[in-house]
CSV table of C-alpha atoms and ligand atoms in Angstrom, one decimal:
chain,number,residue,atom,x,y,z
A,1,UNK,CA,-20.1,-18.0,23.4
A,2,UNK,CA,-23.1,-15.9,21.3
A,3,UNK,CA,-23.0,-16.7,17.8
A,4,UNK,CA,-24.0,-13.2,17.2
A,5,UNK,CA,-20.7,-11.9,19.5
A,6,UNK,CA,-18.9,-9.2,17.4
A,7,UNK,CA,-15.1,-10.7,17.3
A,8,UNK,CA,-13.3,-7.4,17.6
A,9,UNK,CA,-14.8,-4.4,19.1
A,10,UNK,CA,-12.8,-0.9,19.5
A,11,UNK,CA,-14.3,1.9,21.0
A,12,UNK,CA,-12.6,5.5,20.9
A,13,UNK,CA,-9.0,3.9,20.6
A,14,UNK,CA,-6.3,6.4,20.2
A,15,UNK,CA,-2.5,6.4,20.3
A,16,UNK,CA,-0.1,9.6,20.6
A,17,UNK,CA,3.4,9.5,19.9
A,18,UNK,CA,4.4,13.0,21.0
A,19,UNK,CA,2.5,15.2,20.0
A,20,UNK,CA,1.5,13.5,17.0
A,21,UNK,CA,-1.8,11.7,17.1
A,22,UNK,CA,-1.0,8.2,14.7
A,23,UNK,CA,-4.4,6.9,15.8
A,24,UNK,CA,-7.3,9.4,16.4
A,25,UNK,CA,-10.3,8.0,18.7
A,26,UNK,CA,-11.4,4.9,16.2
A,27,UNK,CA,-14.7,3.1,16.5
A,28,UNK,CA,-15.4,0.0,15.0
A,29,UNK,CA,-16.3,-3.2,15.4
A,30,UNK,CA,-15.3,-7.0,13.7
A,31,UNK,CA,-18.1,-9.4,13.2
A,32,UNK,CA,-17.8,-13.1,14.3
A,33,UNK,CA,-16.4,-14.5,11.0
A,34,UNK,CA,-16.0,-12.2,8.7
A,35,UNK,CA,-13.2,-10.9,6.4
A,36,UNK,CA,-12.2,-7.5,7.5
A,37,UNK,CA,-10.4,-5.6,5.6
A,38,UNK,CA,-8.2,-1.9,7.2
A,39,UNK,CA,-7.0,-0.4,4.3
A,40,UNK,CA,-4.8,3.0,4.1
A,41,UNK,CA,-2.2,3.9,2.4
A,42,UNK,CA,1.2,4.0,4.2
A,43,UNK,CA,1.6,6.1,7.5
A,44,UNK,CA,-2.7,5.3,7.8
A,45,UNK,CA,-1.7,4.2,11.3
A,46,UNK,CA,-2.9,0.1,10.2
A,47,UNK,CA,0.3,-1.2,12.2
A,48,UNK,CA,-0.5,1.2,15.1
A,49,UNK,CA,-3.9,-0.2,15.6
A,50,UNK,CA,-2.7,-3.6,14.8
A,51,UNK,CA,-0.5,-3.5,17.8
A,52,UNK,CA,-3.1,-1.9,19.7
A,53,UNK,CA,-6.0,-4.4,19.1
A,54,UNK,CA,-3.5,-8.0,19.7
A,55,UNK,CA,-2.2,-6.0,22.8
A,56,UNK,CA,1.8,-4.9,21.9
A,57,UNK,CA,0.7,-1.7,23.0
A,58,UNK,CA,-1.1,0.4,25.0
A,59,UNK,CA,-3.4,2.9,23.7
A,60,UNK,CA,-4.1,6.1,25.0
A,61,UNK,CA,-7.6,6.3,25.0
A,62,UNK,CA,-10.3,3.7,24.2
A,63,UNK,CA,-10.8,0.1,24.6
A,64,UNK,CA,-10.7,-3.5,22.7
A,65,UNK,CA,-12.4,-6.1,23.0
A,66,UNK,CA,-11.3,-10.2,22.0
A,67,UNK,CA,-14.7,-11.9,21.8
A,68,UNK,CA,-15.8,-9.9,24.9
A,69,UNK,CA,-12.7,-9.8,27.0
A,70,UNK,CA,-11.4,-6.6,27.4
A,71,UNK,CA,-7.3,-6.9,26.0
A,72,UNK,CA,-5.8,-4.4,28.9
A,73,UNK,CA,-7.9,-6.1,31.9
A,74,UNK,CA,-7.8,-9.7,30.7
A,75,UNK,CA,-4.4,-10.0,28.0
A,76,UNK,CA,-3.8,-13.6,28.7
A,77,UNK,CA,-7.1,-14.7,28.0
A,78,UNK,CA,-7.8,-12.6,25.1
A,79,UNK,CA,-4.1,-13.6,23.7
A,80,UNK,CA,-4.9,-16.9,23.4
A,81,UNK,CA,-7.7,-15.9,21.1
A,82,UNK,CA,-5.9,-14.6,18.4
A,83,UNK,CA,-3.2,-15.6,15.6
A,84,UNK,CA,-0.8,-12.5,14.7
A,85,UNK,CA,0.9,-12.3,11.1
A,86,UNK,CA,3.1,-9.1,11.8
A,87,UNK,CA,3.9,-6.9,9.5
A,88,UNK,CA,7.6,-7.7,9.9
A,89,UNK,CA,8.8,-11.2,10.0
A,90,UNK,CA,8.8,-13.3,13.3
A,91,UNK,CA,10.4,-16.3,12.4
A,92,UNK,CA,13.8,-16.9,13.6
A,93,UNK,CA,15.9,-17.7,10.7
A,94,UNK,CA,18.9,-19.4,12.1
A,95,UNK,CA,15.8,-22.2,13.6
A,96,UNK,CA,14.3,-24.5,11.4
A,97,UNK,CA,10.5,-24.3,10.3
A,98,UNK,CA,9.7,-27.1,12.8
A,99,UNK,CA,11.8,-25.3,15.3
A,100,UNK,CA,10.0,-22.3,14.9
A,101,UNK,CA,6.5,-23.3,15.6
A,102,UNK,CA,7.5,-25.5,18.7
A,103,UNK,CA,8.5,-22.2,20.2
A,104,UNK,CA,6.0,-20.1,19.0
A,105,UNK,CA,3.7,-23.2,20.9
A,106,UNK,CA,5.9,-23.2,23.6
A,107,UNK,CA,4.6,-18.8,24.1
A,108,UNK,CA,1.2,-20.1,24.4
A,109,UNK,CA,1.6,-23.0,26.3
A,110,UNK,CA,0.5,-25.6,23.9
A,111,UNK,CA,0.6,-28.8,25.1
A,112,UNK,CA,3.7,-30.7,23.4
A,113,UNK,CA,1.5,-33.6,21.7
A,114,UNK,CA,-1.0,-31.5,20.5
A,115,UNK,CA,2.0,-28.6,19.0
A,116,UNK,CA,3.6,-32.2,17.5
A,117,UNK,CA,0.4,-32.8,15.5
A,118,UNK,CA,-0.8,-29.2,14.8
A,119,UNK,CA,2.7,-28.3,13.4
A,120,UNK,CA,2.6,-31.4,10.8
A,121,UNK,CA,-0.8,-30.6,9.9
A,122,UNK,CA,0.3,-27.2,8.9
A,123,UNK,CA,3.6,-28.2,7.2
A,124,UNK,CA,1.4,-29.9,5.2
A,125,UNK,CA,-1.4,-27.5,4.2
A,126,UNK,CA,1.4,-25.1,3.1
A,127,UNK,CA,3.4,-27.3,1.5
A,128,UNK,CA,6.4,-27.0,3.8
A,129,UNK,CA,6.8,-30.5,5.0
A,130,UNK,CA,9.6,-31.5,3.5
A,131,UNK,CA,11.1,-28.4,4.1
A,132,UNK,CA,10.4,-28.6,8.2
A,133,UNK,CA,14.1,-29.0,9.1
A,134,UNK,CA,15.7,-26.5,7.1
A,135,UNK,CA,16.7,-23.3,8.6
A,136,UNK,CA,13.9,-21.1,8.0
A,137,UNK,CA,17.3,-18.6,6.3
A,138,UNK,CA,17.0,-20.7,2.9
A,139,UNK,CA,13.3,-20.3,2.5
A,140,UNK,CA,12.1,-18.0,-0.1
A,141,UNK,CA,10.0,-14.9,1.2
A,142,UNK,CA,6.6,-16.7,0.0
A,143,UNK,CA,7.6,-19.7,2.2
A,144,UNK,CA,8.8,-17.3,4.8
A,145,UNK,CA,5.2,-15.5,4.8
A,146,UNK,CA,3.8,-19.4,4.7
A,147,UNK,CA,5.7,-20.1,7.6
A,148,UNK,CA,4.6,-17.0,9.6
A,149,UNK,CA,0.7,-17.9,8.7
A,150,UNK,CA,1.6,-21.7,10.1
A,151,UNK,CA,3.2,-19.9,13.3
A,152,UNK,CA,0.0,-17.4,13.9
A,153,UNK,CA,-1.6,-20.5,13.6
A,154,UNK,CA,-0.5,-23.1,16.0
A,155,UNK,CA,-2.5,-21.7,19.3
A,156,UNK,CA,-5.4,-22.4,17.1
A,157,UNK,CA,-7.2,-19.1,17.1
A,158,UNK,CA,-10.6,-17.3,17.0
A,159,UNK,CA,-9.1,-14.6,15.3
A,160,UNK,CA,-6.4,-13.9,13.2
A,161,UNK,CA,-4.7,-10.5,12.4
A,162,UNK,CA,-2.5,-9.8,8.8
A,163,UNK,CA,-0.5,-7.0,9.1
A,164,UNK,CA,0.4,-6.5,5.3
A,165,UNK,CA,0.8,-9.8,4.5
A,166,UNK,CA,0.9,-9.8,1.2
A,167,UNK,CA,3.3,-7.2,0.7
A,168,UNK,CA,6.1,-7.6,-1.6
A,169,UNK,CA,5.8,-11.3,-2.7
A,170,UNK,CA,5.5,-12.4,-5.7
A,171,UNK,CA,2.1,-12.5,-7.5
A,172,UNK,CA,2.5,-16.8,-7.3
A,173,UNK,CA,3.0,-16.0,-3.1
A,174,UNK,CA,0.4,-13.9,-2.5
A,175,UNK,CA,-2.4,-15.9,-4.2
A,176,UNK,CA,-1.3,-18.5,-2.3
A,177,UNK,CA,-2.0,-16.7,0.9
A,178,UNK,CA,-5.0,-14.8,-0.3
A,179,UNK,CA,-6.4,-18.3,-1.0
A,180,UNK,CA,-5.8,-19.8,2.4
A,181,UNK,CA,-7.4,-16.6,3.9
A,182,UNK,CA,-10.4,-17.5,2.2
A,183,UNK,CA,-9.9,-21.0,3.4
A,184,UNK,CA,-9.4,-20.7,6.9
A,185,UNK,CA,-12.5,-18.1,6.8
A,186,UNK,CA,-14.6,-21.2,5.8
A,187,UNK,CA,-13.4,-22.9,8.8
A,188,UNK,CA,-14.8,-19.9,10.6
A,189,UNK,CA,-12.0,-18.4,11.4
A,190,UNK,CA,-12.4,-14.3,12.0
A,191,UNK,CA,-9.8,-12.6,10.0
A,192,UNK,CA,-8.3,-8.9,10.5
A,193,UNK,CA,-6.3,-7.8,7.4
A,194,UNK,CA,-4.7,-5.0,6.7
A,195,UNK,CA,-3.2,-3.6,3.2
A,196,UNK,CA,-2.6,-0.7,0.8
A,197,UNK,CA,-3.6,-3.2,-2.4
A,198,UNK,CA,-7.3,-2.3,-3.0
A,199,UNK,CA,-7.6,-5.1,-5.1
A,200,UNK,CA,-7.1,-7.8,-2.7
A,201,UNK,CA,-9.5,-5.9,-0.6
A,202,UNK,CA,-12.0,-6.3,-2.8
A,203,UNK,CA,-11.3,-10.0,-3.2
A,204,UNK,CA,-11.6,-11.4,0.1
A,205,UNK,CA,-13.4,-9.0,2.3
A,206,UNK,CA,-17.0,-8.7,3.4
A,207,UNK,CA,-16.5,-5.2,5.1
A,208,UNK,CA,-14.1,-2.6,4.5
A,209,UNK,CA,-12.6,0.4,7.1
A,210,UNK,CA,-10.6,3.1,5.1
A,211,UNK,CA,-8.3,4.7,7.3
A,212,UNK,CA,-6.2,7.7,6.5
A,213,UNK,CA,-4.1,10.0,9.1
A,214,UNK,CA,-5.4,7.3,12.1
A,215,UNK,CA,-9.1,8.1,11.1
A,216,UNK,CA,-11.8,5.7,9.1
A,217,UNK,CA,-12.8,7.4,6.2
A,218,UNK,CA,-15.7,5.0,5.9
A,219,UNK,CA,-16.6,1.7,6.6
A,220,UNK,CA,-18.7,-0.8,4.4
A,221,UNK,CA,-18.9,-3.5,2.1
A,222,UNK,CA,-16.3,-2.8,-1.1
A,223,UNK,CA,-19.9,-3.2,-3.3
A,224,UNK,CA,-21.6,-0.7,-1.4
A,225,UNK,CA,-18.6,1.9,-0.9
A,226,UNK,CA,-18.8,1.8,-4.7
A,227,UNK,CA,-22.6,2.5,-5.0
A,228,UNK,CA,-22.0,5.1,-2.8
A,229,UNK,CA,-19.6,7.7,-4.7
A,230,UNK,CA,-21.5,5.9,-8.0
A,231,UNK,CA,-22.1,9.7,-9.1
A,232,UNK,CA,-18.1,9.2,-10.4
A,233,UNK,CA,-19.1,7.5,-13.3
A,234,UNK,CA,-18.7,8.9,-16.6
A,235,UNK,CA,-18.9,8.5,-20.4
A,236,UNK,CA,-16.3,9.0,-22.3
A,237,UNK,CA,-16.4,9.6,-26.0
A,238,UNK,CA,-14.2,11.0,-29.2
A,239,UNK,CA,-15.5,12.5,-32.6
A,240,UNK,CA,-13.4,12.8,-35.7
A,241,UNK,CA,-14.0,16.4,-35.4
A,242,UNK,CA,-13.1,18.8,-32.4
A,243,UNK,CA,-17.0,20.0,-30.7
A,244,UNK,CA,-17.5,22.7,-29.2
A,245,UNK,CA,-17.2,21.7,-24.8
A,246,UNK,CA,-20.4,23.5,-24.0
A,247,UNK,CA,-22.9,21.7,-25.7
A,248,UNK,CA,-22.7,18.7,-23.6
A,249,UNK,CA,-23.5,20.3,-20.2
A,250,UNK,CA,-26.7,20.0,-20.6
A,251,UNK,CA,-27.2,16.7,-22.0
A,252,UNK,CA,-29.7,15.1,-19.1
A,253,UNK,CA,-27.7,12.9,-15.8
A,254,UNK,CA,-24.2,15.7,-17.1
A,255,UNK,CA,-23.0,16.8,-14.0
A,256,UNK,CA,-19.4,17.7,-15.3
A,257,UNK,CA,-17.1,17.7,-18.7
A,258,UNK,CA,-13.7,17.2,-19.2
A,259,UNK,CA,-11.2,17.2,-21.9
A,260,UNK,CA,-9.1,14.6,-21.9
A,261,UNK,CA,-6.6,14.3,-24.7
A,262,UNK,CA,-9.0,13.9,-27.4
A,263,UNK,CA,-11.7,12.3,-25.4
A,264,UNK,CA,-14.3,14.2,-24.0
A,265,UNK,CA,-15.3,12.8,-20.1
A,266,UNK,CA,-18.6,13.1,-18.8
A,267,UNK,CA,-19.3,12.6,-15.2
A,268,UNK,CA,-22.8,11.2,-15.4
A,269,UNK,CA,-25.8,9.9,-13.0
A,270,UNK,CA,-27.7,8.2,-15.9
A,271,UNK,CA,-24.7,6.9,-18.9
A,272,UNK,CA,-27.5,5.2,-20.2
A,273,UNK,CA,-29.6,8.5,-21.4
A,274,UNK,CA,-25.9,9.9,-21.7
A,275,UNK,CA,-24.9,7.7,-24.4
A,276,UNK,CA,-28.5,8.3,-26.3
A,277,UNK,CA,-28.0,11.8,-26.6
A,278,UNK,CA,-24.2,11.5,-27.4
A,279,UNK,CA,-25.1,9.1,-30.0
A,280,UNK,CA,-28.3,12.0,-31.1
A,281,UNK,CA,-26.5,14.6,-30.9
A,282,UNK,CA,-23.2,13.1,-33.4
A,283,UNK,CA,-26.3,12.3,-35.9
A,284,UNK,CA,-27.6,16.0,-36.2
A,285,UNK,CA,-24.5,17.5,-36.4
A,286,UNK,CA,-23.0,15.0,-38.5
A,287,UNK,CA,-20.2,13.6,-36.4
A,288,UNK,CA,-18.3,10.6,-36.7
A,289,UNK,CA,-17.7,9.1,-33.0
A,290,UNK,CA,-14.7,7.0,-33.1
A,291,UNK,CA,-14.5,5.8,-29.2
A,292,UNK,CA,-17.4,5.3,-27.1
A,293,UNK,CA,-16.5,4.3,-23.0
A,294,UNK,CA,-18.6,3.9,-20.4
A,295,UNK,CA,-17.0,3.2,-16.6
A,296,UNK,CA,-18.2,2.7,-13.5
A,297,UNK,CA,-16.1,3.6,-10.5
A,298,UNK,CA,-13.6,1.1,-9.5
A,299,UNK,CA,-12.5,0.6,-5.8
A,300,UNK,CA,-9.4,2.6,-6.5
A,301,UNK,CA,-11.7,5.4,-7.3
A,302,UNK,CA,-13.2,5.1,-4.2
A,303,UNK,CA,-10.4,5.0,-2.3
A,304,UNK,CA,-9.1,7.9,-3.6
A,305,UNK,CA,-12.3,9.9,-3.1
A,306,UNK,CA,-12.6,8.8,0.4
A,307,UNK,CA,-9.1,9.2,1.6
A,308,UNK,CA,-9.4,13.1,-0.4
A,309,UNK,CA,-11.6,14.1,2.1
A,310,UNK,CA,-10.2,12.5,5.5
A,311,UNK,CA,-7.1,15.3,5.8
B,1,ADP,N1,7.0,4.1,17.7
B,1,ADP,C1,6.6,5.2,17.0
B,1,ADP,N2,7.1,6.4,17.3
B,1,ADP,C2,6.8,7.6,16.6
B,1,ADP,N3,5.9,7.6,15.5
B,1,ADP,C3,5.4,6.4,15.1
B,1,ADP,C4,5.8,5.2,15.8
B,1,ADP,N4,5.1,4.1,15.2
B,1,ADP,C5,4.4,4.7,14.2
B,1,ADP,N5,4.6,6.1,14.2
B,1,ADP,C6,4.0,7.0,13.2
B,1,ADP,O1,2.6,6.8,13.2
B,1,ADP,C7,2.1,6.9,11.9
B,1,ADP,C8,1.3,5.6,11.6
B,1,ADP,O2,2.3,4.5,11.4
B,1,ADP,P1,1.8,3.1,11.1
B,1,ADP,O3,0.8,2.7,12.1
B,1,ADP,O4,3.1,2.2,11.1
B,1,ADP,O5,1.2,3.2,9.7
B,1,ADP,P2,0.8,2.1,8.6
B,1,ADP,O6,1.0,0.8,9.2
B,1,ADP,O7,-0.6,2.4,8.1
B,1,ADP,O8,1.8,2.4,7.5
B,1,ADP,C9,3.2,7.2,11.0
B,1,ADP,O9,3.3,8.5,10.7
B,1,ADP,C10,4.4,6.7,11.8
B,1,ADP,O10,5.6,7.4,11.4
B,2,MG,MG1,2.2,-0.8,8.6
């Protein structure tokens, strides 16, 4: 196989349900290794596509591909390519942890010796050894979500696709899983992960799609998404005295000014020259400035400006 091979490619993939398009003619593609990130808020369509691209089901336009093999003509091939976290929970809870991966290797046809020795090794990177013969009903969600990353894990995949996974555990639970991301990423592992926290985007992945209302909004790394609406960054600034709005618009970089409460915003292309003639102008009229703020963008901002405009 081509180093260079893109993991995960989608071409013009589309679902309907009704009338009502959940998926609308995506193209994208995953690179070998990477940390990819599809985040949207709820109702994006991430679980559609999820289903679509680890072949649950069928789209209605458009292709995937699973390191080159097409997931409609070749399933059985591609499936054993990829790991799935779903975004509900697979794990049987009336089996035990052990029990639970011996049938998930059983799906893929795992030889027994090598399920034996896989499942121990996992028990034992999540810290579930010596819980391996409990019902998987007395685990806590965080070991629950452990136990599902073990199970996605026991066919040994290229690829492995997170559908949420990190949603509603525990701040402990989800580091936990974040960090284990990044770790089985360093084994070279291609990861497809899927969210609404823009945070833990920004934390562990190398490219970003932002979907909203089954269409990408943009795709890029989270740095560069932020360079790229970088004309939201504003100064933000209080005197001890109310000021007239309309002297600040043209201060040089001003593109726009606010009132906030008693803080005066202004969206800005240069805050540097910004905050010299704030700081000029207080001086010759003899102002007091009590709070001085300068912000860049954060991803949230991003996100909110991207998914605005994908309607
Ligand atoms: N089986 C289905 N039948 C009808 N509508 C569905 C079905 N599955 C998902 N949808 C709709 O498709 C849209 C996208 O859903 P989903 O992919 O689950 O979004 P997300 O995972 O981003 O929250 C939603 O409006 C949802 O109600
Ligand atoms: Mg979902």
């Amino acid at each position: 196989m081509m180093e260079s091979m893109n993991a995960i490619e989608v071409d013009d993939l589309t679902k309907q349900f009704d009338d009502f398009t959940a998926v609308n003619h995506l193209d994208f593609e995953v690179k070998n290794g990477e940390i990819f990130g599809f985040l949207g808020p709820n109702g994006a369509g991430k679980t559609t596509t999820v289903r679509m691209l680890t072949g649950i089901i069928k789209p209605d336009f458009g292709q995937v591909s699973i390191m080159g093999l097409d997931i409609r003509r070749d399933p059985i091939r591609a499936k054993q390519l990829i790991g799935v976290v779903p975004e509900l929970s697979n794990a049987y809870t009336e089996l035990t942890a052990w029990n639970n991966l011996q049938f998930i290797a059983e799906l893929y046809g795992v030889p027994k010796k090598d399920a034996r020795q896989r499942a121990e090794k996992l028990l034992g990177k999540f810290d579930l050894y010596e819980r391996k013969d409990h019902k998987v009903r007395t685990f806590s969600k965080g070991m629950k979500q452990k136990l599902i990353l073990a199970m996605s894990l026991m066919n040994d995949p290229e690829i492995i696709f997170l559908d949420e996974p990190t949603s509603g555990l525990d701040v402990m639970s989800a580091r936990l899983i974040k960090d284990m991301l990044l770790e089985l990423n360093k084994e070279g592992k291609t990861i497809f992960l899927t969210t609404h926290y823009m945070e833990e985007v920004n934390q562990l992945c190398s490219r970003v799609a932002i979907i909203n209302h089954g269409k990408i909004a943009a795709i890029d790394a989270p740095e560069k998404l932020k360079m790229k609406v970088g004309g939201l960054k504003w100064v933000e600034i209080s005197f001890n005295t109310s000021v007239d709005i309309s002297d600040f618009h043209t201060m040089s970089g001003v593109i726009d000014v606010r009132m906030s409460a008693d803080k005066l915003r202004l969206y800005t292309n240069e805050p540097g020259r910004t905050v010299y003639q704030l700081v000029d102008y207080s001086r010759s009229n003899d102002l007091e400035i009590v709070t001085l703020n300068t912000l860049t963008p954060t991803f949230e901002d991003v996100f909110i400006k991207l998914i605005g405009e994908v309607k």
